[in-house]
Amino acid sequence: MDFWDSDELAAHRDAARAWVEANVKPEWVEEQRRTGCHQTNELHALLARDGILAAGWPEEYGGSDVDPDFARTVFDECAQLGLHFDGWSTTTMVTHTIEHVGTDEQKRQCLPAALRGDMLIALGYSEPDSGSDVAAAKTTAVRDGDEWVVNGQKMFTSTAQVCSHVFVLARTNHDVPKHKGLTLFLVPTDAPGFELQPIHTLGGQVTNATFYTDVRIPDSARIGGVDEGWNVMRVALVYERGVAGPASVDQTLSEDLTAWAREARRPDGTAVLDDPLAAERIGRMAVDEEVSRLLGQWMNWRASKGGVPGTEGSMRKLFWSEMAQRHYSDALDILGAEGVLAPEAADAPAGGMFEHDFRAAVVTTVYGGTSEILRDIIAERELGLPRNRPGR
Ligand SMILES: Cc1cc2nc3c(=O)[nH]c(=O)nc-3n(C[C@H](O)[C@H](O)[C@H](O)COP(=O)(O)OP(=O)(O)OC[C@H]3O[C@@H](n4cnc5c(N)ncnc54)[C@H](O)[C@@H]3O)c2cc1C
């Protein structure tokens, strides 16, 4: 692959920066931090209006003629500002899944609605007793004529509070091995019997527990075959790892920290940056950030070639999430005791940004697949090593 921006990509970057400059309100970054909601619907509507959500999709499903590289660059630029698109990321996983396994009617209805920005879909896989082992889901869907009746509870249904639907993994058959009795459904969040409760995480992000009490949905809301949910979910999971966000945590920490360390003084009056140990740690961060950036570029390059993503998204997500935890821990060491002052504290260094991002980094190795699960995937699919999980 070519590691440098081609003239065309550089032009996209300029145009994307201009788009961001014209449309993105800086207060959205602060709002996402304050509310913990990693999806800004006002921004989403603008991305839909300008065909950016619909870039790369066939016209018959509502695709636009916006260049997918331009669209990717817009998301990249927004992410650099600290904006998250978690609701759109999960929606994209489901729309790609519908593209692969949906009925013609689902493709005609759901895909244009999502690309118009009218349909946002949260993922309802995890449950209180089944996280990594998603196949052990206990939420049930029981057929009743042309309808299904859903009962159960999901954990960590992120962005459900702003989504129109949840992609719910439900047990439809108890008489077969656990991964063979599952089915996926699109459950509207305004359906009677659907409820949610916010879960505040250490990093400030707010996710949700979602509850389903006799929620009735039509059979047309079933995505894929009955008891075929495991295979359907595997398509979605490939896309989850393939679209692992470009910068869920700040990737320019070394620059931010250098700027701070140049000005900040130790008690003896010397600049923090004059401390060789601090400088060495910041240097190592810069090297890691470059590796992470290149892994992201590789992931995007593979995505631009079309087809189903491979393991490159898992590799990138594993690298940057573990990198983020190391880096913010180093950053707090360099900042000293005051580094743990929260953003609200008047004398917090750099406005408490490092402390906030340190906390935010903690959950990055859990969502979107834990590090252990990602290592399994890379070992199995990239290196051809044997499976270490029984029963799949
Ligand atoms: C902030 C946040 C947002 C999330 N958003 C969503 C969402 O929108 N939708 C959704 O469905 N889920 C979501 N999740 C769930 C997430 O994707 C993880 O799958 C889930 O949290 C892991 O399950 P668990 O927490 O029950 O941990 P467990 O699965 O119980 O794992 C505990 C530990 O055991 C390790 N472990 C488990 N199995 C194995 C194995 N086979 N081999 C080696 N080690 C193993 C894990 O790596 C982990 O370290 C979210 C989680 C968080 C924290």
Short mmCIF file of C-alpha atoms and ligand atoms in Angstrom, two decimals:
data_model
loop_
_atom_site.label_atom_id
_atom_site.label_comp_id
_atom_site.label_asym_id
_atom_site.label_seq_id
_atom_site.Cartn_x
_atom_site.Cartn_y
_atom_site.Cartn_z
CA MET A 1 0.00 0.00 0.00
CA ASP A 2 0.97 3.62 -0.49
CA PHE A 3 1.68 5.26 2.89
CA TRP A 4 1.55 8.81 1.63
CA ASP A 5 -1.52 10.81 0.74
CA SER A 6 -1.92 10.80 -3.04
CA ASP A 7 -2.76 14.21 -4.61
CA GLU A 8 -6.36 13.02 -4.68
CA LEU A 9 -6.35 12.10 -0.98
CA ALA A 10 -4.65 15.37 -0.05
CA ALA A 11 -7.43 17.21 -1.94
CA HIS A 12 -10.01 15.18 -0.01
CA ARG A 13 -8.27 16.16 3.23
CA ASP A 14 -8.44 19.86 2.32
CA ALA A 15 -12.10 19.55 1.34
CA ALA A 16 -12.90 17.54 4.47
CA ARG A 17 -11.24 20.15 6.68
CA ALA A 18 -13.29 22.84 4.93
CA TRP A 19 -16.48 20.81 5.52
CA VAL A 20 -15.63 20.38 9.19
CA GLU A 21 -14.77 24.06 9.53
CA ALA A 22 -18.11 25.06 7.98
CA ASN A 23 -20.35 22.59 9.81
CA VAL A 24 -18.94 21.28 13.05
CA LYS A 25 -19.64 23.21 16.23
CA PRO A 26 -16.74 23.00 18.72
CA GLU A 27 -19.24 22.78 21.59
CA TRP A 28 -20.32 19.32 20.38
CA VAL A 29 -16.99 17.91 21.63
CA GLU A 30 -17.60 19.38 25.07
CA GLU A 31 -21.23 18.21 24.97
CA GLN A 32 -20.22 14.60 24.20
CA ARG A 33 -17.79 14.70 27.14
CA ARG A 34 -20.31 16.25 29.49
CA THR A 35 -23.27 14.03 28.62
CA GLY A 36 -21.29 10.85 27.90
CA CYS A 37 -23.44 10.36 24.78
CA HIS A 38 -21.08 9.50 21.94
CA GLN A 39 -23.45 10.39 19.13
CA THR A 40 -24.50 13.92 18.14
CA ASN A 41 -27.69 13.81 16.14
CA GLU A 42 -27.39 17.42 14.92
CA LEU A 43 -24.05 16.53 13.30
CA HIS A 44 -25.55 13.26 12.03
CA ALA A 45 -28.27 15.20 10.20
CA LEU A 46 -25.65 17.35 8.47
CA LEU A 47 -23.65 14.29 7.41
CA ALA A 48 -26.87 12.83 5.99
CA ARG A 49 -27.83 16.11 4.26
CA ASP A 50 -24.53 16.22 2.38
CA GLY A 51 -24.62 12.56 1.32
CA ILE A 52 -21.60 11.69 3.50
CA LEU A 53 -23.43 8.87 5.31
CA ALA A 54 -24.51 7.44 1.95
CA ALA A 55 -21.08 7.53 0.30
CA GLY A 56 -20.11 4.31 -1.43
CA TRP A 57 -23.59 2.75 -1.32
CA PRO A 58 -25.47 1.71 -4.48
CA GLU A 59 -27.97 4.28 -5.72
CA GLU A 60 -30.89 1.83 -5.39
CA TYR A 61 -30.36 1.81 -1.59
CA GLY A 62 -30.05 5.58 -1.34
CA GLY A 63 -26.32 5.84 -2.02
CA SER A 64 -24.84 9.23 -2.92
CA ASP A 65 -22.13 10.17 -5.40
CA VAL A 66 -19.90 11.46 -2.58
CA ASP A 67 -16.44 9.90 -2.79
CA PRO A 68 -16.02 7.34 0.05
CA ASP A 69 -12.45 8.56 0.64
CA PHE A 70 -13.79 12.08 1.21
CA ALA A 71 -16.43 10.71 3.59
CA ARG A 72 -13.83 8.69 5.53
CA THR A 73 -11.63 11.78 5.76
CA VAL A 74 -14.52 13.86 7.16
CA PHE A 75 -15.04 11.24 9.92
CA ASP A 76 -11.28 11.18 10.51
CA GLU A 77 -11.09 14.95 10.86
CA CYS A 78 -14.06 15.00 13.25
CA ALA A 79 -12.46 12.22 15.30
CA GLN A 80 -9.27 14.25 15.54
CA LEU A 81 -11.36 16.96 17.20
CA GLY A 82 -12.53 14.37 19.74
CA LEU A 83 -15.98 13.65 18.28
CA HIS A 84 -17.41 10.14 18.42
CA PHE A 85 -19.94 8.50 16.10
CA ASP A 86 -20.75 5.37 18.08
CA GLY A 87 -24.40 5.24 16.99
CA TRP A 88 -23.44 5.54 13.35
CA SER A 89 -20.67 2.93 13.71
CA THR A 90 -23.15 0.36 15.06
CA THR A 91 -25.72 1.35 12.43
CA THR A 92 -23.12 0.76 9.72
CA MET A 93 -22.46 -2.74 11.03
CA VAL A 94 -26.15 -3.56 10.83
CA THR A 95 -26.70 -1.99 7.40
CA HIS A 96 -23.80 -4.00 5.98
CA THR A 97 -25.28 -7.10 7.59
CA ILE A 98 -28.67 -6.35 6.01
CA GLU A 99 -26.92 -5.85 2.68
CA HIS A 100 -25.51 -9.39 3.00
CA VAL A 101 -28.38 -11.33 4.58
CA GLY A 102 -31.49 -9.09 4.51
CA THR A 103 -34.59 -9.59 2.40
CA ASP A 104 -35.18 -7.33 -0.62
CA GLU A 105 -37.84 -5.49 1.37
CA GLN A 106 -35.42 -4.90 4.29
CA LYS A 107 -32.79 -3.60 1.89
CA ARG A 108 -35.29 -1.26 0.24
CA GLN A 109 -36.60 0.07 3.56
CA CYS A 110 -33.77 0.02 6.10
CA LEU A 111 -30.79 0.99 3.98
CA PRO A 112 -32.22 4.26 2.56
CA ALA A 113 -33.64 5.16 5.99
CA ALA A 114 -30.23 4.72 7.62
CA LEU A 115 -28.40 6.61 4.88
CA ARG A 116 -30.93 9.47 5.16
CA GLY A 117 -30.04 9.64 8.86
CA ASP A 118 -33.56 8.58 9.94
CA MET A 119 -32.60 5.18 11.36
CA LEU A 120 -29.91 4.71 14.01
CA ILE A 121 -29.32 1.21 15.34
CA ALA A 122 -27.70 0.19 18.64
CA LEU A 123 -26.27 -3.29 19.23
CA GLY A 124 -28.06 -5.52 21.73
CA TYR A 125 -25.80 -8.56 22.07
CA SER A 126 -24.28 -8.43 25.58
CA GLU A 127 -26.31 -9.47 28.61
CA PRO A 128 -25.65 -9.38 32.35
CA ASP A 129 -24.46 -13.03 32.25
CA SER A 130 -23.00 -13.15 28.76
CA GLY A 131 -20.51 -10.63 27.41
CA SER A 132 -17.65 -12.19 25.46
CA ASP A 133 -19.64 -15.44 25.35
CA VAL A 134 -22.49 -13.82 23.41
CA ALA A 135 -23.84 -17.17 22.27
CA ALA A 136 -25.05 -17.76 25.84
CA ALA A 137 -27.73 -15.03 25.41
CA LYS A 138 -30.87 -15.69 27.48
CA THR A 139 -33.19 -13.04 26.02
CA THR A 140 -35.94 -14.96 24.26
CA ALA A 141 -38.06 -14.39 21.17
CA VAL A 142 -41.12 -16.61 20.88
CA ARG A 143 -43.16 -16.80 17.70
CA ASP A 144 -46.84 -15.85 17.88
CA GLY A 145 -48.42 -15.99 14.41
CA ASP A 146 -46.79 -13.31 12.27
CA GLU A 147 -45.17 -11.73 15.30
CA TRP A 148 -42.37 -12.44 17.77
CA VAL A 149 -42.57 -11.68 21.48
CA VAL A 150 -39.26 -10.61 22.99
CA ASN A 151 -38.43 -10.85 26.71
CA GLY A 152 -35.13 -10.29 28.49
CA GLN A 153 -32.38 -7.82 29.32
CA LYS A 154 -29.35 -6.54 27.46
CA MET A 155 -26.29 -4.83 28.94
CA PHE A 156 -24.15 -2.07 27.41
CA THR A 157 -26.62 -1.19 24.64
CA SER A 158 -24.58 1.89 23.79
CA THR A 159 -26.31 4.96 22.28
CA ALA A 160 -29.73 3.26 22.54
CA GLN A 161 -30.93 6.51 24.14
CA VAL A 162 -30.61 8.25 20.75
CA CYS A 163 -31.27 5.27 18.46
CA SER A 164 -34.47 4.34 16.68
CA HIS A 165 -33.77 0.58 16.86
CA VAL A 166 -31.77 -2.07 18.70
CA PHE A 167 -30.32 -5.06 16.84
CA VAL A 168 -31.31 -7.70 19.39
CA LEU A 169 -29.77 -11.16 19.62
CA ALA A 170 -32.43 -13.48 21.01
CA ARG A 171 -32.76 -17.16 21.81
CA THR A 172 -35.35 -18.82 19.60
CA ASN A 173 -34.46 -22.45 20.22
CA HIS A 174 -33.48 -24.10 23.53
CA ASP A 175 -33.10 -27.63 22.13
CA VAL A 176 -29.88 -27.17 20.13
CA PRO A 177 -26.27 -26.18 21.02
CA LYS A 178 -26.31 -22.58 22.30
CA HIS A 179 -24.94 -20.90 19.16
CA LYS A 180 -27.45 -22.71 16.91
CA GLY A 181 -30.60 -21.42 18.62
CA LEU A 182 -30.20 -17.65 18.14
CA THR A 183 -31.98 -15.15 15.88
CA LEU A 184 -31.49 -11.42 15.26
CA PHE A 185 -34.26 -8.81 15.24
CA LEU A 186 -34.55 -5.08 14.71
CA VAL A 187 -36.53 -3.86 17.72
CA PRO A 188 -37.84 -0.25 17.60
CA THR A 189 -36.95 1.70 20.75
CA ASP A 190 -40.48 3.15 20.80
CA ALA A 191 -42.10 -0.32 20.95
CA PRO A 192 -44.35 -0.89 24.01
CA GLY A 193 -42.42 -2.94 26.59
CA PHE A 194 -39.02 -1.49 25.68
CA GLU A 195 -37.21 0.39 28.47
CA LEU A 196 -33.70 1.59 29.14
CA GLN A 197 -31.61 2.66 32.09
CA PRO A 198 -28.35 4.58 31.72
CA ILE A 199 -25.07 3.02 32.90
CA HIS A 200 -22.38 5.59 33.72
CA THR A 201 -18.91 4.24 32.98
CA LEU A 202 -15.62 5.20 34.60
CA GLY A 203 -14.56 7.09 31.50
CA GLY A 204 -17.66 9.30 31.46
CA GLN A 205 -19.32 7.46 28.55
CA VAL A 206 -22.95 6.62 29.24
CA THR A 207 -24.14 3.28 27.91
CA ASN A 208 -27.44 1.51 28.78
CA ALA A 209 -29.11 -1.53 30.18
CA THR A 210 -32.12 -2.27 27.96
CA PHE A 211 -35.19 -4.22 29.01
CA TYR A 212 -37.70 -6.08 26.85
CA THR A 213 -41.05 -7.06 28.38
CA ASP A 214 -43.44 -8.76 25.95
CA VAL A 215 -42.15 -6.55 23.13
CA ARG A 216 -44.04 -7.50 19.97
CA ILE A 217 -42.36 -7.16 16.59
CA PRO A 218 -43.42 -8.41 13.16
CA ASP A 219 -41.61 -11.29 11.49
CA SER A 220 -40.42 -8.78 8.88
CA ALA A 221 -38.13 -7.34 11.61
CA ARG A 222 -36.17 -10.60 11.70
CA ILE A 223 -32.75 -10.21 10.07
CA GLY A 224 -31.59 -13.52 8.58
CA GLY A 225 -33.07 -16.96 9.10
CA VAL A 226 -34.65 -18.33 12.27
CA ASP A 227 -31.87 -19.86 14.46
CA GLU A 228 -29.30 -18.44 12.02
CA GLY A 229 -28.37 -15.54 14.31
CA TRP A 230 -24.86 -16.76 15.04
CA ASN A 231 -23.85 -16.58 11.38
CA VAL A 232 -25.66 -13.25 10.92
CA MET A 233 -23.89 -11.79 13.93
CA ARG A 234 -20.52 -12.96 12.62
CA VAL A 235 -21.04 -10.78 9.53
CA ALA A 236 -21.82 -7.80 11.78
CA LEU A 237 -18.83 -8.50 14.05
CA VAL A 238 -16.45 -8.48 11.11
CA TYR A 239 -17.73 -4.98 10.32
CA GLU A 240 -17.50 -3.95 13.98
CA ARG A 241 -13.81 -4.71 14.04
CA GLY A 242 -13.39 -3.34 10.54
CA VAL A 243 -14.71 0.07 11.49
CA ALA A 244 -13.06 0.34 14.93
CA GLY A 245 -13.04 4.11 15.31
CA PRO A 246 -10.15 6.14 14.05
CA ALA A 247 -9.56 7.99 17.30
CA SER A 248 -11.83 7.03 20.14
CA VAL A 249 -9.14 8.46 22.38
CA ASP A 250 -6.81 11.30 21.53
CA GLN A 251 -4.03 10.15 19.20
CA THR A 252 -1.98 13.32 19.50
CA LEU A 253 -1.20 12.91 23.17
CA SER A 254 2.55 13.23 22.57
CA GLU A 255 2.01 16.65 20.97
CA ASP A 256 -0.39 17.84 23.67
CA LEU A 257 1.92 16.63 26.40
CA THR A 258 4.97 18.22 24.75
CA ALA A 259 3.17 21.56 24.60
CA TRP A 260 2.28 21.28 28.29
CA ALA A 261 5.74 20.03 29.37
CA ARG A 262 7.48 22.88 27.56
CA GLU A 263 5.63 25.46 29.69
CA ALA A 264 5.14 23.61 33.00
CA ARG A 265 7.83 24.02 35.69
CA ARG A 266 9.15 21.65 38.33
CA PRO A 267 9.60 23.08 41.87
CA ASP A 268 13.28 23.84 41.01
CA GLY A 269 12.11 26.06 38.12
CA THR A 270 13.21 23.77 35.25
CA ALA A 271 10.80 22.91 32.45
CA VAL A 272 9.25 19.43 32.69
CA LEU A 273 10.48 18.76 29.16
CA ASP A 274 14.09 19.22 30.34
CA ASP A 275 13.70 16.02 32.35
CA PRO A 276 15.25 13.35 30.07
CA LEU A 277 12.99 10.62 31.45
CA ALA A 278 9.87 12.65 30.63
CA ALA A 279 11.22 13.47 27.17
CA GLU A 280 12.02 9.81 26.49
CA ARG A 281 8.53 8.68 27.48
CA ILE A 282 6.93 11.30 25.26
CA GLY A 283 9.21 10.22 22.40
CA ARG A 284 8.06 6.63 22.77
CA MET A 285 4.44 7.81 22.69
CA ALA A 286 5.06 9.59 19.39
CA VAL A 287 6.45 6.37 17.87
CA ASP A 288 3.43 4.33 19.04
CA GLU A 289 1.04 6.98 17.72
CA GLU A 290 2.68 6.73 14.32
CA VAL A 291 2.32 2.92 14.33
CA SER A 292 -1.35 3.31 15.29
CA ARG A 293 -1.89 5.88 12.56
CA LEU A 294 -0.34 3.56 9.95
CA LEU A 295 -2.44 0.62 11.12
CA GLY A 296 -5.49 2.87 10.69
CA GLN A 297 -4.33 3.86 7.23
CA TRP A 298 -3.83 0.20 6.35
CA MET A 299 -7.35 -0.59 7.62
CA ASN A 300 -8.84 2.24 5.54
CA TRP A 301 -6.83 1.22 2.49
CA ARG A 302 -8.10 -2.36 2.77
CA ALA A 303 -11.66 -1.03 3.24
CA SER A 304 -11.32 1.15 0.12
CA LYS A 305 -10.62 -2.03 -1.90
CA GLY A 306 -14.13 -3.27 -1.03
CA GLY A 307 -15.22 -6.67 0.23
CA VAL A 308 -15.62 -7.88 3.80
CA PRO A 309 -12.94 -6.48 6.17
CA GLY A 310 -10.32 -8.91 7.47
CA THR A 311 -8.46 -8.83 10.77
CA GLU A 312 -6.81 -5.45 10.21
CA GLY A 313 -9.52 -3.67 12.24
CA SER A 314 -8.95 -6.08 15.17
CA MET A 315 -5.20 -5.45 15.00
CA ARG A 316 -5.64 -1.71 14.92
CA LYS A 317 -8.20 -1.69 17.73
CA LEU A 318 -6.04 -3.95 19.91
CA PHE A 319 -2.96 -1.78 19.33
CA TRP A 320 -4.50 1.65 19.92
CA SER A 321 -6.61 0.67 22.90
CA GLU A 322 -3.66 -0.88 24.76
CA MET A 323 -1.45 1.98 23.62
CA ALA A 324 -3.92 4.51 25.01
CA GLN A 325 -3.88 2.89 28.44
CA ARG A 326 -0.06 2.85 28.55
CA HIS A 327 0.20 6.42 27.33
CA TYR A 328 -2.30 7.99 29.70
CA SER A 329 -0.70 6.16 32.60
CA ASP A 330 2.69 7.57 31.52
CA ALA A 331 1.11 11.00 31.09
CA LEU A 332 -0.18 10.98 34.67
CA ASP A 333 3.30 9.99 35.92
CA ILE A 334 4.80 12.92 34.04
CA LEU A 335 2.12 15.35 35.26
CA GLY A 336 2.70 14.36 38.88
CA ALA A 337 0.08 14.40 41.64
CA GLU A 338 -1.88 17.27 40.08
CA GLY A 339 -2.43 15.14 36.99
CA VAL A 340 -5.33 13.38 38.69
CA LEU A 341 -7.28 16.61 39.17
CA ALA A 342 -10.58 16.37 37.30
CA PRO A 343 -11.56 18.83 34.52
CA GLU A 344 -13.79 20.70 37.02
CA ALA A 345 -10.80 21.60 39.25
CA ALA A 346 -9.60 25.15 38.61
CA ASP A 347 -5.88 24.27 38.74
CA ALA A 348 -6.06 20.95 36.85
CA PRO A 349 -3.15 20.77 34.37
CA ALA A 350 -4.29 21.21 30.75
CA GLY A 351 -7.87 21.69 31.93
CA GLY A 352 -8.01 18.15 33.32
CA MET A 353 -7.97 16.72 29.79
CA PHE A 354 -5.36 14.07 30.59
CA GLU A 355 -7.23 12.87 33.66
CA HIS A 356 -10.48 12.54 31.69
CA ASP A 357 -8.80 10.70 28.82
CA PHE A 358 -6.96 8.40 31.25
CA ARG A 359 -10.35 7.24 32.57
CA ALA A 360 -11.81 7.03 29.07
CA ALA A 361 -8.94 4.77 27.97
CA VAL A 362 -9.81 2.14 30.58
CA VAL A 363 -12.93 0.86 28.79
CA THR A 364 -11.40 0.85 25.31
CA THR A 365 -9.96 -2.64 25.84
CA VAL A 366 -13.44 -3.94 26.74
CA TYR A 367 -15.94 -2.60 24.19
CA GLY A 368 -15.90 -3.82 20.61
CA GLY A 369 -14.32 -7.07 21.84
CA THR A 370 -11.87 -7.38 24.74
CA SER A 371 -8.13 -7.58 24.07
CA GLU A 372 -8.13 -11.30 24.87
CA ILE A 373 -10.88 -11.98 22.33
CA LEU A 374 -9.16 -9.83 19.69
CA ARG A 375 -5.88 -11.73 20.22
CA ASP A 376 -7.83 -14.97 19.72
CA ILE A 377 -9.27 -13.66 16.46
CA ILE A 378 -5.89 -12.54 15.15
CA ALA A 379 -4.29 -15.84 16.20
CA GLU A 380 -7.00 -17.91 14.53
CA ARG A 381 -7.72 -15.96 11.37
CA GLU A 382 -4.41 -14.30 10.59
CA LEU A 383 -1.94 -16.86 11.92
CA GLY A 384 -4.05 -20.00 11.42
CA LEU A 385 -3.59 -21.11 15.05
CA PRO A 386 -6.16 -23.49 16.55
CA ARG A 387 -9.27 -22.17 18.32
CA ASN A 388 -9.02 -21.94 22.08
CA ARG A 389 -12.76 -21.51 22.70
CA PRO A 390 -14.84 -24.63 22.96
CA GLY A 391 -18.23 -25.14 21.31
CA ARG A 392 -18.02 -22.90 18.21
C1 LIG B 1 -18.45 1.09 27.42
C2 LIG B 1 -18.93 -0.19 26.82
C3 LIG B 1 -19.75 -0.17 25.71
C4 LIG B 1 -20.24 -1.37 25.18
N1 LIG B 1 -21.14 -1.31 24.14
C5 LIG B 1 -21.75 -2.44 23.75
C6 LIG B 1 -22.85 -2.39 22.82
O1 LIG B 1 -23.20 -1.32 22.31
N2 LIG B 1 -23.52 -3.54 22.54
C7 LIG B 1 -23.15 -4.75 23.09
O2 LIG B 1 -23.79 -5.75 22.79
N3 LIG B 1 -22.10 -4.84 23.94
C8 LIG B 1 -21.41 -3.72 24.29
N4 LIG B 1 -20.39 -3.79 25.20
C9 LIG B 1 -19.93 -5.11 25.65
C10 LIG B 1 -18.50 -5.41 25.16
O3 LIG B 1 -18.47 -5.40 23.75
C11 LIG B 1 -17.88 -6.71 25.67
O4 LIG B 1 -18.17 -7.76 24.83
C12 LIG B 1 -18.31 -7.09 26.98
O5 LIG B 1 -18.24 -6.01 27.91
C13 LIG B 1 -17.43 -8.20 27.52
O6 LIG B 1 -18.25 -8.92 28.39
P1 LIG B 1 -18.18 -8.82 29.96
O7 LIG B 1 -18.00 -7.39 30.34
O8 LIG B 1 -19.35 -9.57 30.45
O9 LIG B 1 -16.82 -9.57 30.30
P2 LIG B 1 -16.56 -11.12 30.20
O10 LIG B 1 -16.96 -11.63 28.87
O11 LIG B 1 -17.15 -11.77 31.40
O12 LIG B 1 -14.97 -11.17 30.27
C14 LIG B 1 -14.26 -10.96 31.49
C15 LIG B 1 -12.77 -11.14 31.17
O13 LIG B 1 -12.54 -12.48 30.71
C16 LIG B 1 -11.89 -12.46 29.43
N5 LIG B 1 -12.39 -13.55 28.59
C17 LIG B 1 -13.68 -13.86 28.34
N6 LIG B 1 -13.76 -14.90 27.49
C18 LIG B 1 -12.47 -15.25 27.17
C19 LIG B 1 -11.89 -16.24 26.32
N7 LIG B 1 -12.65 -17.11 25.63
N8 LIG B 1 -10.54 -16.28 26.23
C20 LIG B 1 -9.75 -15.41 26.93
N9 LIG B 1 -10.25 -14.47 27.76
C21 LIG B 1 -11.60 -14.37 27.87
C22 LIG B 1 -12.26 -11.12 28.83
O14 LIG B 1 -11.31 -10.72 27.86
C23 LIG B 1 -12.29 -10.21 30.04
O15 LIG B 1 -10.98 -9.79 30.36
C24 LIG B 1 -19.86 -2.61 25.73
C25 LIG B 1 -19.00 -2.64 26.85
C26 LIG B 1 -18.54 -1.46 27.40
C27 LIG B 1 -17.66 -1.52 28.60
#
